């Protein structure tokens, strides 16, 4: 893959300047595609591999722009999928950026060249599994009347109080006790990993 991404870099700089309030990644990609940027992979964004390649190239160039702006002392580029915005220069950011693992990942074009459609599918599956596990954990905490942040000792205390209160031998309902036990099983698995 070519490393001359000057058309993409110029287009991104123009879009950033035109949108001082920042943009979401999807808005930026839509604007780039509308401009017909030649450095973007062809094909529909509905194709997972095309979407990943587009995302990777955009972030690769964004990190290059950010590094250049810092080096020249001309600005700070805040990079996040939910908000990409060009800000005034703040010298303290440059030292932190060198330790940024995302920066390291996206600046390595070998990462892009090595990825296959199967890799992208596996990456997305891992994301959705973690997302689902987080939702299940949040539901379990809610069943105990808790929410993050919480430590396991607090969860255990709350479980004991609720289990005693809702136990059928103490006038509670079996169904509610089962829900409490089920929530505790989920939280035991999560917090004991």
Coordinates of N, CA and C in Angstrom, one line a residue:
X1 N 0.8 -1.2 0.0 CA 0.0 0.0 0.0 C 0.9 1.2 0.0
X2 N 0.5 2.2 -0.7 CA 1.2 3.5 -0.8 C 1.2 4.2 0.5
X3 N 2.3 4.9 0.8 CA 2.4 5.7 2.0 C 2.2 7.1 1.7
X4 N 2.1 7.5 0.4 CA 1.8 8.9 0.1 C 0.3 9.1 0.2
X5 N 0.0 9.7 1.3 CA -1.4 9.9 1.6 C -1.7 11.4 1.7
X6 N -0.9 12.2 0.8 CA -1.0 13.6 0.9 C -2.4 14.1 0.6
X7 N -3.1 13.5 -0.4 CA -4.5 14.0 -0.7 C -5.4 13.8 0.5
X8 N -5.3 12.7 1.2 CA -6.1 12.5 2.4 C -5.7 13.5 3.5
X9 N -4.4 13.7 3.7 CA -3.9 14.7 4.7 C -4.4 16.1 4.4
X10 N -4.4 16.5 3.1 CA -4.9 17.8 2.8 C -6.4 17.9 3.0
X11 N -7.1 16.9 2.6 CA -8.6 16.9 2.8 C -8.9 16.9 4.3
X12 N -8.2 16.2 5.1 CA -8.5 16.2 6.5 C -8.2 17.5 7.2
X13 N -7.1 18.1 6.8 CA -6.8 19.5 7.3 C -7.9 20.5 6.9
X14 N -8.3 20.4 5.7 CA -9.4 21.3 5.2 C -10.7 21.1 6.0
X15 N -11.0 19.9 6.2 CA -12.3 19.5 7.0 C -12.1 20.0 8.4
X16 N -11.0 19.8 9.0 CA -10.8 20.2 10.4 C -10.9 21.7 10.6
X17 N -10.3 22.4 9.6 CA -10.4 23.9 9.7 C -11.8 24.4 9.5
X18 N -12.6 23.7 8.6 CA -13.9 24.1 8.3 C -14.9 23.8 9.4
X19 N -14.5 22.9 10.3 CA -15.4 22.5 11.4 C -14.7 22.7 12.8
X20 N -14.6 24.0 13.2 CA -13.9 24.3 14.5 C -14.5 23.6 15.7
X21 N -15.8 23.2 15.6 CA -16.4 22.5 16.8 C -16.1 21.0 16.8
X22 N -15.4 20.5 15.8 CA -15.1 19.1 15.7 C -16.1 18.3 15.0
X23 N -15.7 17.1 14.7 CA -16.6 16.1 14.0 C -16.5 14.8 14.6
X24 N -17.5 14.0 14.4 CA -17.4 12.5 14.7 C -16.7 11.9 13.5
X25 N -16.1 10.7 13.8 CA -15.3 10.0 12.8 C -16.2 9.7 11.6
X26 N -17.4 9.3 11.8 CA -18.3 9.0 10.7 C -18.6 10.2 9.8
X27 N -18.8 11.3 10.5 CA -19.0 12.6 9.7 C -17.8 12.9 8.9
X28 N -16.6 12.7 9.4 CA -15.4 13.0 8.7 C -15.2 12.1 7.5
X29 N -15.5 10.8 7.7 CA -15.4 9.8 6.6 C -16.4 10.2 5.5
X30 N -17.6 10.5 5.9 CA -18.6 10.9 4.9 C -18.2 12.1 4.1
X31 N -17.6 13.1 4.8 CA -17.1 14.3 4.1 C -16.0 13.9 3.1
X32 N -15.1 13.1 3.5 CA -14.0 12.6 2.7 C -14.5 11.9 1.4
X33 N -15.5 11.0 1.6 CA -16.0 10.3 0.5 C -16.8 11.2 -0.4
X34 N -17.5 12.2 0.1 CA -18.2 13.1 -0.7 C -17.3 13.9 -1.6
X35 N -16.1 14.2 -1.0 CA -15.0 15.0 -1.8 C -14.3 14.1 -2.8
X36 N -14.6 12.8 -2.7 CA -13.9 11.8 -3.7 C -12.4 11.7 -3.4
X37 N -12.0 11.7 -2.1 CA -10.6 11.5 -1.8 C -10.0 10.2 -2.3
X38 N -9.0 10.3 -3.2 CA -8.5 9.1 -3.9 C -7.7 8.2 -2.9
X39 N -7.3 8.6 -1.8 CA -6.5 7.8 -0.9 C -7.4 6.8 -0.1
X40 N -8.7 6.9 -0.1 CA -9.6 6.0 0.6 C -9.8 4.7 -0.2
X41 N -10.0 3.6 0.5 CA -10.2 2.4 -0.2 C -11.6 2.4 -0.9
X42 N -11.7 1.8 -2.1 CA -13.0 1.8 -2.8 C -13.9 0.8 -2.1
X43 N -15.2 0.9 -2.4 CA -16.1 -0.1 -2.0 C -17.0 0.5 -0.9
X44 N -18.1 -0.2 -0.7 CA -19.1 0.3 0.3 C -18.6 0.2 1.7
X45 N -19.0 1.1 2.6 CA -18.6 1.1 4.0 C -19.4 0.0 4.7
X46 N -20.4 -0.6 4.1 CA -21.1 -1.7 4.7 C -20.2 -3.0 4.7
X47 N -19.2 -3.0 3.9 CA -18.2 -4.1 3.9 C -17.3 -3.8 5.1
X48 N -17.2 -4.8 6.0 CA -16.4 -4.6 7.2 C -15.0 -4.3 7.0
X49 N -14.4 -5.0 6.0 CA -13.0 -4.8 5.7 C -12.7 -3.4 5.1
X50 N -13.6 -2.9 4.2 CA -13.5 -1.6 3.7 C -13.7 -0.5 4.8
X51 N -14.6 -0.7 5.7 CA -14.8 0.2 6.8 C -13.6 0.2 7.7
X52 N -13.0 -0.9 8.0 CA -11.8 -0.9 8.8 C -10.7 -0.2 8.2
X53 N -10.4 -0.5 6.9 CA -9.3 0.1 6.1 C -9.5 1.6 6.1
X54 N -10.7 2.1 5.9 CA -11.0 3.5 5.8 C -10.7 4.1 7.2
X55 N -11.2 3.5 8.2 CA -11.0 4.0 9.6 C -9.5 4.0 9.9
X56 N -8.8 3.0 9.6 CA -7.4 2.9 9.9 C -6.6 4.0 9.2
X57 N -6.9 4.2 7.9 CA -6.1 5.2 7.1 C -6.5 6.6 7.6
X58 N -7.7 6.9 8.0 CA -8.1 8.2 8.5 C -7.3 8.4 9.8
X59 N -7.3 7.5 10.7 CA -6.6 7.6 12.0 C -5.1 7.7 11.8
X60 N -4.6 7.0 10.9 CA -3.2 7.0 10.6 C -2.8 8.5 10.2
X61 N -3.5 9.0 9.3 CA -3.2 10.4 8.9 C -3.5 11.4 10.0
X62 N -4.6 11.2 10.7 CA -4.8 12.1 11.8 C -3.7 12.2 12.8
X63 N -3.1 11.0 13.2 CA -2.0 11.0 14.1 C -0.7 11.6 13.5
X64 N -0.6 11.5 12.2 CA 0.5 12.2 11.5 C 0.4 13.7 11.6
X65 N -0.9 14.1 11.3 CA -1.2 15.6 11.4 C -0.9 16.1 12.8
X66 N -1.4 15.3 13.8 CA -1.2 15.7 15.2 C 0.3 15.8 15.6
X67 N 1.1 14.9 15.2 CA 2.5 14.9 15.4 C 3.1 16.1 14.8
X68 N 2.8 16.4 13.5 CA 3.3 17.6 12.8 C 3.0 18.9 13.5
X69 N 1.7 19.0 13.9 CA 1.2 20.2 14.6 C 2.0 20.4 15.9
X70 N 2.2 19.3 16.6 CA 3.0 19.5 17.9 C 4.4 19.9 17.6
X71 N 5.0 19.2 16.6 CA 6.4 19.5 16.3 C 6.6 20.9 15.9
X72 N 5.6 21.5 15.2 CA 5.7 22.9 14.7 C 5.1 23.8 15.8
X73 N 4.5 23.3 16.9 CA 3.9 24.2 17.9 C 2.7 25.0 17.4
X74 N 2.0 24.4 16.4 CA 0.9 25.1 15.8 C -0.5 24.7 16.3
X75 N -0.7 23.6 17.0 CA -2.0 23.2 17.4 C -2.0 21.8 18.1
X76 N -3.1 21.4 18.6 CA -3.3 20.1 19.2 C -4.5 19.5 18.5
X77 N -4.4 18.3 18.1 CA -5.5 17.6 17.4 C -6.0 16.5 18.4
X78 N -7.2 16.7 18.9 CA -7.8 15.8 19.8 C -8.5 14.7 18.9
X79 N -8.0 13.4 19.1 CA -8.5 12.3 18.3 C -9.3 11.3 19.1
X80 N -10.5 11.2 18.8 CA -11.4 10.2 19.4 C -12.5 10.0 18.4
X81 N -13.0 8.7 18.3 CA -14.1 8.5 17.3 C -15.3 9.3 17.4
X82 N -15.6 9.8 18.7 CA -16.8 10.6 18.9 C -16.6 12.1 18.7
X83 N -15.3 12.4 18.6 CA -15.0 13.9 18.5 C -13.5 14.0 18.0
X84 N -13.4 14.6 16.8 CA -12.0 14.9 16.3 C -12.0 16.4 16.1
X85 N -11.2 17.1 16.9 CA -11.2 18.6 16.8 C -9.8 19.1 16.9
X86 N -9.6 20.2 16.2 CA -8.4 20.9 16.2 C -8.4 22.0 17.2
X87 N -7.5 22.0 18.2 CA -7.5 22.9 19.3 C -6.2 23.7 19.3
X88 N -6.1 24.8 20.0 CA -4.8 25.5 20.1 C -3.7 24.7 20.7
X89 N -2.5 25.0 20.4 CA -1.3 24.3 20.9 C -1.2 24.4 22.4
X90 N -0.9 23.2 23.0 CA -0.6 23.1 24.4 C 0.6 22.2 24.6
X91 N 1.7 22.8 24.8 CA 3.0 22.0 24.9 C 3.0 20.8 25.7
X92 N 2.1 20.6 26.7 CA 2.2 19.5 27.6 C 1.7 18.2 26.9
X93 N 1.0 18.3 25.8 CA 0.4 17.1 25.2 C 1.5 16.3 24.5
X94 N 2.5 16.9 23.9 CA 3.4 16.2 23.1 C 4.1 15.1 23.8
X95 N 4.5 15.3 25.0 CA 5.2 14.2 25.8 C 4.3 13.1 26.1
X96 N 3.0 13.3 26.3 CA 2.1 12.2 26.6 C 1.8 11.4 25.3
X97 N 1.8 12.1 24.2 CA 1.4 11.4 23.0 C 2.4 10.3 22.6
X98 N 3.7 10.5 22.9 CA 4.7 9.5 22.5 C 4.5 8.2 23.2
X99 N 3.7 8.2 24.3 CA 3.4 7.0 25.1 C 2.1 6.4 24.7
X100 N 1.4 7.0 23.8 CA 0.0 6.6 23.4 C 0.0 5.3 22.6
X101 N -0.5 4.2 23.1 CA -0.4 2.9 22.3 C -1.3 3.0 21.0
X102 N -2.4 3.8 21.0 CA -3.2 3.9 19.8 C -2.4 4.6 18.7
X103 N -1.6 5.6 19.1 CA -0.8 6.3 18.2 C 0.2 5.4 17.5
X104 N 0.9 4.6 18.4 CA 1.8 3.6 17.9 C 1.2 2.6 16.9
X105 N 0.0 2.1 17.3 CA -0.7 1.2 16.4 C -1.1 1.8 15.1
X106 N -1.7 3.0 15.1 CA -2.2 3.6 13.8 C -1.0 4.1 13.0
X107 N 0.1 4.5 13.5 CA 1.2 5.0 12.7 C 1.9 3.8 12.0
X108 N 1.7 2.6 12.4 CA 2.3 1.4 11.8 C 1.4 0.9 10.6
X109 N 1.7 1.3 9.4 CA 0.9 0.8 8.3 C 1.0 -0.7 8.1
X110 N 2.0 -1.3 8.7 CA 2.0 -2.8 8.6 C 0.8 -3.4 9.3
X111 N 0.2 -2.7 10.2 CA -1.0 -3.2 10.9 C -2.1 -3.3 9.9
X112 N -2.2 -2.3 9.0 CA -3.3 -2.3 8.0 C -3.0 -3.3 6.9
X113 N -1.8 -3.4 6.5 CA -1.5 -4.4 5.4 C -1.7 -5.8 5.8
X114 N -1.5 -6.1 7.1 CA -1.6 -7.5 7.6 C -3.1 -7.9 7.9
X115 N -4.0 -7.0 8.0 CA -5.3 -7.4 8.4 C -6.1 -8.0 7.3
X116 N -6.9 -9.0 7.7 CA -7.8 -9.7 6.7 C -9.2 -9.5 7.1
X117 N -10.1 -9.9 6.3 CA -11.5 -9.8 6.6 C -11.9 -10.6 7.9
X118 N -11.2 -11.8 8.0 CA -11.4 -12.6 9.2 C -10.9 -12.0 10.4
X119 N -9.8 -11.2 10.3 CA -9.3 -10.5 11.5 C -10.3 -9.4 11.9
X120 N -10.9 -8.7 10.9 CA -11.8 -7.7 11.3 C -13.1 -8.3 11.9
X121 N -13.5 -9.4 11.4 CA -14.7 -10.1 12.0 C -14.4 -10.5 13.4
X122 N -13.2 -11.0 13.7 CA -12.8 -11.5 15.0 C -12.7 -10.2 16.0
X123 N -12.2 -9.1 15.5 CA -12.1 -7.9 16.2 C -13.5 -7.4 16.6
X124 N -14.4 -7.4 15.7 CA -15.8 -6.9 16.0 C -16.5 -7.9 16.9
X125 N -16.3 -9.2 16.7 CA -16.9 -10.2 17.6 C -16.4 -10.0 19.1
X126 N -15.1 -9.7 19.3 CA -14.5 -9.5 20.6 C -15.2 -8.2 21.2
X127 N -15.3 -7.2 20.4 CA -15.9 -5.9 20.8 C -17.3 -6.2 21.3
X128 N -18.1 -6.9 20.5 CA -19.5 -7.1 20.9 C -19.7 -8.0 22.1
X129 N -18.8 -9.0 22.2 CA -18.8 -9.8 23.4 C -18.5 -9.0 24.7
X130 N -17.5 -8.1 24.6 CA -17.2 -7.3 25.8 C -18.3 -6.3 26.0
X131 N -18.9 -5.8 25.0 CA -20.0 -4.9 25.2 C -21.2 -5.6 25.8
X132 N -21.5 -6.8 25.4 CA -22.6 -7.6 25.9 C -22.3 -7.9 27.4
X133 N -21.1 -8.3 27.7 CA -20.7 -8.7 29.0 C -20.8 -7.5 30.0
X134 N -20.5 -6.3 29.5 CA -20.6 -5.1 30.3 C -22.1 -4.8 30.6
X135 N -23.0 -5.0 29.6 CA -24.4 -4.8 29.8 C -25.0 -5.8 30.8
X136 N -24.5 -7.1 30.7 CA -25.0 -8.1 31.6 C -24.5 -7.8 33.0
X137 N -23.3 -7.3 33.2 CA -22.7 -6.9 34.5 C -23.5 -5.7 35.0
X138 N -23.8 -4.8 34.2 CA -24.6 -3.6 34.7 C -26.0 -4.0 35.1
X139 N -26.6 -5.0 34.4 CA -28.0 -5.5 34.7 C -27.9 -6.2 36.1
X140 N -26.8 -7.0 36.3 CA -26.7 -7.7 37.5 C -26.5 -6.8 38.7
X141 N -25.7 -5.8 38.5 CA -25.5 -4.8 39.6 C -26.9 -4.1 39.9
X142 N -27.6 -3.8 38.9 CA -28.9 -3.1 39.1 C -29.9 -4.0 39.8
X143 N -29.8 -5.4 39.6 CA -30.6 -6.3 40.3 C -30.3 -6.3 41.8
X144 N -29.1 -5.9 42.2 CA -28.7 -5.8 43.6 C -28.9 -4.3 44.1
X145 N -29.3 -3.4 43.2 CA -29.5 -2.0 43.6 C -28.2 -1.3 43.7
X146 N -27.2 -1.7 42.9 CA -25.9 -1.1 42.8 C -25.6 -0.6 41.4
X147 N -24.5 0.2 41.3 CA -24.0 0.6 40.0 C -22.5 0.9 40.2
X148 N -21.8 1.0 39.0 CA -20.4 1.3 39.0 C -20.2 2.7 39.5
X149 N -19.1 3.0 40.1 CA -18.0 2.1 40.5 C -18.4 1.4 41.9
X150 N -18.0 0.2 42.0 CA -18.3 -0.6 43.2 C -17.3 -1.7 43.3
X151 N -16.9 -2.0 44.5 CA -15.9 -3.1 44.7 C -16.7 -4.4 45.1
X152 N -15.9 -5.5 45.0 CA -16.6 -6.8 45.2 C -17.0 -6.9 46.7
X153 N -16.3 -6.4 47.7 CA -16.8 -6.5 49.1 C -18.1 -5.8 49.2
X154 N -18.4 -4.7 48.6 CA -19.7 -4.0 48.7 C -20.8 -4.9 48.0
X155 N -20.4 -5.5 46.9 CA -21.4 -6.4 46.2 C -21.8 -7.5 47.1
X156 N -20.8 -8.2 47.7 CA -21.0 -9.3 48.6 C -21.9 -8.9 49.8
X157 N -21.6 -7.8 50.4 CA -22.5 -7.3 51.5 C -23.9 -7.1 51.1
X158 N -24.1 -6.4 49.9 CA -25.4 -6.1 49.4 C -26.1 -7.4 49.1
X159 N -25.4 -8.4 48.5 CA -26.0 -9.7 48.2 C -26.5 -10.4 49.4
X160 N -25.7 -10.4 50.5 CA -26.1 -11.1 51.7 C -27.4 -10.5 52.3
X161 N -27.4 -9.1 52.3 CA -28.6 -8.4 52.8 C -29.9 -8.8 52.0
X162 N -29.7 -8.7 50.7 CA -30.9 -9.0 49.9 C -31.3 -10.4 49.9
X163 N -30.3 -11.3 49.9 CA -30.6 -12.8 50.0 C -31.4 -13.1 51.3
X164 N -31.0 -12.5 52.4 CA -31.7 -12.8 53.6 C -33.1 -12.2 53.6
X165 N -33.2 -11.0 53.1 CA -34.5 -10.3 53.1 C -35.5 -11.0 52.2
X166 N -35.0 -11.6 51.0 CA -35.9 -12.2 50.1 C -36.0 -13.7 50.1
X167 N -35.4 -14.3 51.1 CA -35.4 -15.7 51.2 C -36.8 -16.2 51.6
X168 N -37.4 -17.2 51.0 CA -38.7 -17.7 51.3 C -38.9 -18.0 52.8
X169 N -37.9 -18.5 53.5 CA -38.0 -18.8 54.9 C -38.2 -17.5 55.8
X170 N -37.9 -16.4 55.2 CA -38.1 -15.1 55.9 C -39.2 -14.3 55.3
X171 N -40.1 -14.9 54.6 CA -41.2 -14.3 54.0 C -41.0 -13.7 52.6
X172 N -39.9 -14.0 52.0 CA -39.6 -13.4 50.7 C -40.1 -14.3 49.6
X173 N -39.9 -13.8 48.3 CA -40.4 -14.6 47.2 C -39.2 -15.4 46.5
X174 N -39.5 -16.6 46.1 CA -38.5 -17.5 45.5 C -38.0 -16.8 44.2
X175 N -38.9 -16.3 43.4 CA -38.4 -15.7 42.2 C -37.5 -14.5 42.4
X176 N -37.7 -13.7 43.3 CA -36.8 -12.6 43.6 C -35.4 -13.1 44.1
X177 N -35.5 -14.1 45.0 CA -34.2 -14.7 45.5 C -33.4 -15.3 44.3
X178 N -34.1 -16.0 43.4 CA -33.4 -16.5 42.2 C -32.8 -15.5 41.4
X179 N -33.5 -14.3 41.2 CA -32.9 -13.2 40.4 C -31.6 -12.7 41.1
X180 N -31.7 -12.6 42.4 CA -30.5 -12.1 43.2 C -29.4 -13.1 43.1
X181 N -29.7 -14.4 43.2 CA -28.6 -15.4 43.1 C -28.0 -15.4 41.7
X182 N -28.9 -15.2 40.7 CA -28.4 -15.2 39.3 C -27.5 -14.0 39.1
X183 N -27.9 -12.8 39.6 CA -27.0 -11.6 39.5 C -25.7 -11.8 40.2
X184 N -25.7 -12.5 41.3 CA -24.5 -12.7 42.1 C -23.6 -13.7 41.3
X185 N -24.2 -14.7 40.6 CA -23.4 -15.6 39.8 C -22.6 -14.8 38.7
X186 N -23.3 -13.9 38.0 CA -22.7 -13.1 37.0 C -21.6 -12.3 37.5
X187 N -21.8 -11.6 38.7 CA -20.8 -10.7 39.2 C -19.6 -11.5 39.8
X188 N -19.9 -12.7 40.3 CA -18.8 -13.6 40.8 C -17.8 -13.9 39.6
X189 N -18.4 -14.2 38.4 CA -17.6 -14.5 37.3 C -16.8 -13.3 36.8
X190 N -17.5 -12.2 36.8 CA -16.8 -10.9 36.3 C -15.7 -10.5 37.3
X191 N -16.0 -10.4 38.5 CA -15.0 -9.8 39.5 C -13.9 -10.8 39.9
X192 N -14.1 -12.1 39.6 CA -13.1 -13.1 40.0 C -12.2 -13.4 38.8
X193 N -12.4 -12.7 37.6 CA -11.5 -13.0 36.5 C -10.1 -12.6 36.7

